[in-house]
Coordinates of C-alpha atoms in Angstrom, one line a residue:
M1 CA 0.2 -0.4 0.3
H2 CA 1.0 3.9 -0.1
D3 CA 0.0 7.0 0.8
M4 CA -3.3 8.3 -0.1
G5 CA -3.2 9.7 -3.8
L6 CA -5.2 12.1 -5.9
P7 CA -8.7 11.5 -5.9
T8 CA -10.0 9.7 -9.2
V9 CA -13.2 10.0 -11.1
I10 CA -14.4 7.4 -13.0
I11 CA -16.8 8.1 -16.1
P12 CA -18.8 4.8 -17.5
G13 CA -19.1 4.6 -20.8
Y14 CA -21.8 4.9 -23.5
L15 CA -24.9 3.9 -22.0
A16 CA -23.6 2.3 -19.2
A17 CA -24.4 2.9 -15.7
A18 CA -23.0 4.0 -12.3
Q19 CA -23.4 0.6 -11.1
D20 CA -21.1 -1.3 -13.7
Y21 CA -18.2 0.0 -11.9
L22 CA -18.4 -0.9 -8.3
P23 CA -15.7 -3.5 -8.9
L24 CA -13.3 -1.0 -10.2
Q25 CA -13.8 1.8 -7.4
D26 CA -13.7 -1.2 -5.2
D27 CA -10.5 -1.9 -6.2
L28 CA -8.4 1.5 -6.2
I29 CA -9.9 2.3 -2.9
K30 CA -8.4 -1.1 -1.9
Q31 CA -5.0 0.9 -2.6
S32 CA -5.4 3.6 -1.1
M33 CA -7.0 5.6 -4.6
P34 CA -10.3 7.8 -3.1
T35 CA -12.5 7.4 -5.9
V36 CA -15.7 8.5 -7.2
I37 CA -18.0 7.5 -10.1
V38 CA -19.9 10.0 -11.7
P39 CA -23.4 8.7 -11.1
L40 CA -25.4 7.4 -14.3
R41 CA -28.0 5.9 -14.9
Q42 CA -28.6 4.4 -18.4
S43 CA -31.6 6.6 -18.6
S44 CA -28.7 9.8 -18.5
W45 CA -27.7 8.9 -21.6
L46 CA -31.0 9.0 -23.9
P47 CA -30.8 12.8 -24.3
T48 CA -27.9 12.3 -26.3
L49 CA -29.0 9.9 -28.3
G50 CA -28.8 9.9 -32.2
G51 CA -25.7 12.0 -32.2
R52 CA -27.1 14.8 -30.0
P53 CA -24.6 16.8 -27.7
V54 CA -23.7 14.9 -24.7
T55 CA -24.0 18.1 -22.8
P56 CA -26.2 16.7 -19.8
I57 CA -23.0 14.3 -19.2
L58 CA -20.1 17.0 -19.2
Q59 CA -22.6 18.4 -16.9
A60 CA -22.7 15.4 -14.6
I61 CA -18.9 14.8 -14.4
A62 CA -18.0 18.4 -13.8
H63 CA -20.5 18.5 -10.8
T64 CA -18.8 15.4 -9.7
I65 CA -15.3 16.7 -10.1
E66 CA -16.4 20.0 -8.5
Q67 CA -17.6 17.8 -5.0
T68 CA -14.4 15.4 -5.5
C69 CA -12.6 18.7 -5.2
R70 CA -14.4 19.4 -2.1
I71 CA -14.6 16.8 -0.1
Y72 CA -10.8 15.9 -0.7
G73 CA -9.3 19.4 -0.4
T74 CA -8.1 19.2 -3.3
T75 CA -7.7 21.2 -7.2
H76 CA -6.8 18.0 -8.7
V77 CA -8.3 14.9 -9.5
N78 CA -7.1 12.0 -12.1
L79 CA -9.9 11.1 -14.7
I80 CA -10.3 7.2 -16.1
G81 CA -13.3 7.4 -18.9
H82 CA -14.5 4.2 -20.2
S83 CA -15.7 4.0 -23.8
A84 CA -17.2 7.2 -25.0
G85 CA -16.5 8.2 -21.5
G86 CA -12.7 9.0 -22.7
W87 CA -13.6 11.6 -26.2
I88 CA -16.4 13.0 -23.6
A89 CA -13.8 13.8 -21.3
R90 CA -11.4 15.9 -23.7
I91 CA -14.5 18.0 -24.5
L92 CA -14.7 19.1 -20.3
L93 CA -10.8 19.6 -20.3
G94 CA -11.1 22.5 -23.6
E95 CA -12.2 26.2 -23.5
K96 CA -14.2 26.1 -26.7
P97 CA -17.5 26.8 -26.5
Y98 CA -19.6 23.2 -27.1
F99 CA -22.9 23.6 -28.2
G100 CA -23.1 27.2 -25.8
H101 CA -21.0 25.7 -23.0
T102 CA -17.5 26.2 -21.9
W103 CA -15.9 24.2 -19.6
G104 CA -11.9 24.7 -19.8
L105 CA -11.1 22.0 -16.7
H106 CA -8.1 21.4 -17.7
A107 CA -6.1 23.1 -14.8
Q108 CA -8.4 20.4 -12.1
V109 CA -6.9 17.4 -13.9
A110 CA -3.7 15.6 -13.5
T111 CA -3.9 12.4 -15.7
L112 CA -7.0 11.3 -18.6
V113 CA -6.6 7.6 -18.5
T114 CA -8.9 6.3 -21.8
L115 CA -10.1 2.7 -21.4
G116 CA -10.6 1.0 -24.9
T117 CA -12.0 4.8 -25.7
P118 CA -13.1 5.2 -29.6
H119 CA -10.7 8.4 -30.3
L120 CA -11.4 8.4 -34.0
S121 CA -14.6 7.2 -35.2
Q122 CA -16.1 7.0 -38.7
E123 CA -20.1 6.0 -37.4
R124 CA -22.5 8.4 -38.4
F125 CA -24.4 9.3 -35.0
T126 CA -20.9 10.0 -33.4
R127 CA -19.2 11.9 -36.4
T128 CA -20.9 15.9 -35.2
N129 CA -19.2 14.9 -31.7
M130 CA -15.9 13.3 -32.6
E131 CA -15.0 16.2 -35.4
F132 CA -15.2 18.6 -32.9
V133 CA -13.1 16.6 -30.2
N134 CA -10.0 15.8 -32.9
M135 CA -10.1 19.0 -34.4
T136 CA -10.6 21.2 -31.6
Y137 CA -8.6 19.2 -29.2
P138 CA -6.3 17.0 -31.1
G139 CA -4.0 15.0 -29.7
A140 CA -2.7 14.5 -26.2
F141 CA -3.7 18.2 -26.1
Q142 CA -3.8 19.9 -23.2
P143 CA 0.3 20.0 -22.2
Q144 CA 0.0 20.1 -17.9
V145 CA -2.6 17.0 -18.7
R146 CA -1.0 13.3 -19.0
Y147 CA -2.9 11.6 -21.0
V148 CA -3.1 7.4 -20.8
C149 CA -4.9 5.5 -23.5
L150 CA -5.5 2.0 -23.0
A151 CA -6.1 -0.5 -25.9
G152 CA -7.8 -3.9 -25.9
R153 CA -6.0 -6.9 -28.0
A154 CA -8.2 -9.7 -27.8
V155 CA -10.3 -10.1 -31.1
E156 CA -8.9 -10.3 -34.6
G157 CA -12.2 -8.7 -36.6
R158 CA -11.9 -11.3 -39.2
N159 CA -13.0 -13.8 -37.3
N160 CA -16.1 -12.6 -35.8
W161 CA -19.1 -10.4 -37.8
F162 CA -20.3 -8.4 -34.9
T163 CA -16.5 -7.3 -34.3
R164 CA -15.9 -6.7 -37.6
Q165 CA -18.6 -4.4 -38.1
S166 CA -17.8 -2.5 -35.3
Y167 CA -13.7 -1.9 -36.3
Q168 CA -15.5 -1.3 -39.7
L169 CA -17.6 1.9 -38.3
T170 CA -14.9 3.1 -36.5
C171 CA -11.6 2.5 -38.1
G172 CA -12.6 2.1 -41.7
D173 CA -10.6 -1.5 -41.4
G174 CA -12.5 -4.3 -39.9
D175 CA -10.8 -6.9 -40.1
T176 CA -8.2 -5.4 -37.5
W177 CA -7.2 -6.3 -33.6
G178 CA -9.0 -4.7 -31.2
D179 CA -10.9 -5.3 -28.0
G180 CA -14.0 -6.4 -29.6
I181 CA -15.4 -2.9 -30.0
T182 CA -13.0 -0.6 -30.1
P183 CA -9.6 -1.5 -32.8
I184 CA -6.3 -0.6 -31.4
T185 CA -6.0 2.1 -33.7
S186 CA -8.7 3.7 -32.6
A187 CA -8.3 4.2 -28.9
H188 CA -4.5 5.8 -28.6
L189 CA -4.3 8.7 -29.4
A190 CA -1.3 10.9 -30.7
G191 CA 1.2 11.9 -28.0
A192 CA -0.6 9.9 -25.5
K193 CA 1.4 7.2 -23.3
N194 CA -0.3 4.8 -25.2
L195 CA -0.6 0.8 -23.9
T196 CA -2.0 -2.3 -25.7
L197 CA -3.3 -5.0 -23.3
E198 CA -3.0 -8.5 -24.0
R199 CA -6.4 -10.4 -24.4
V200 CA -8.5 -7.3 -22.7
F201 CA -12.0 -7.0 -23.7
H202 CA -14.2 -3.8 -24.2
S203 CA -16.4 -4.0 -21.0
P204 CA -17.1 -6.2 -18.3
R205 CA -20.5 -7.9 -19.0
G206 CA -20.9 -11.1 -18.9
G207 CA -17.7 -11.7 -16.9
R208 CA -15.0 -11.0 -19.3
F209 CA -11.2 -10.1 -18.4
W210 CA -11.6 -5.6 -19.4
Y211 CA -9.6 -3.2 -18.7
G212 CA -10.9 -2.6 -15.2
S213 CA -10.1 -6.7 -14.0
P214 CA -7.3 -7.0 -11.5
K215 CA -4.8 -8.1 -13.5
A216 CA -5.4 -5.6 -16.5
L217 CA -5.8 -2.8 -13.8
A218 CA -2.2 -3.6 -12.1
Q219 CA -0.7 -3.0 -15.7
W220 CA -1.6 1.0 -15.5
M221 CA -2.9 1.7 -12.3
A222 CA 0.8 3.5 -11.6
Y223 CA -0.2 6.3 -14.1
I224 CA -2.8 7.1 -11.6
C225 CA -1.3 7.1 -8.0

């Protein structure tokens, strides 16, 4: 065990709920890392369906960061963004208006860890948001924030029809490798510390070995210590 580090805020992935991340939260707390999950429910994502703005999610994250800083008496947190939570966090860090809102929370974030985040996507419903993120804040944009981007190498698209379609929609190559949802090439970000974890799947659904499983967590936990 080590001295208590910065508090960590977990951002759920698209259509995921806070409860899906309770085991990861517990494991981090056991390592003396105070950890809070943005209190999203599946229904929290409904206003964002069809590629609409993710403003309600950004508001929930910003509120959680503010509360966490107040509770722990700190000015900084670490962020863990799973799947869409990772690119949504990149909007939160920036200072350019996004559908009338400006967030600018880069000064409060020490490290952003993204887990299987599709930082690049050709999927039509995400295109507007993704173009905003990547044109406004390309790569590891904020110099004072450490970006750590994790990809999983678990499924080759050519061997699985569903996975092939997902990879094709995301990066344009259905035959590549990834975590079963996000291809490796999309999960990495220019200028970030990019890691690829073997046999790691996109999410914990079905009891699968995923980014937050203890043995996988051990491979990247040092970045938020």
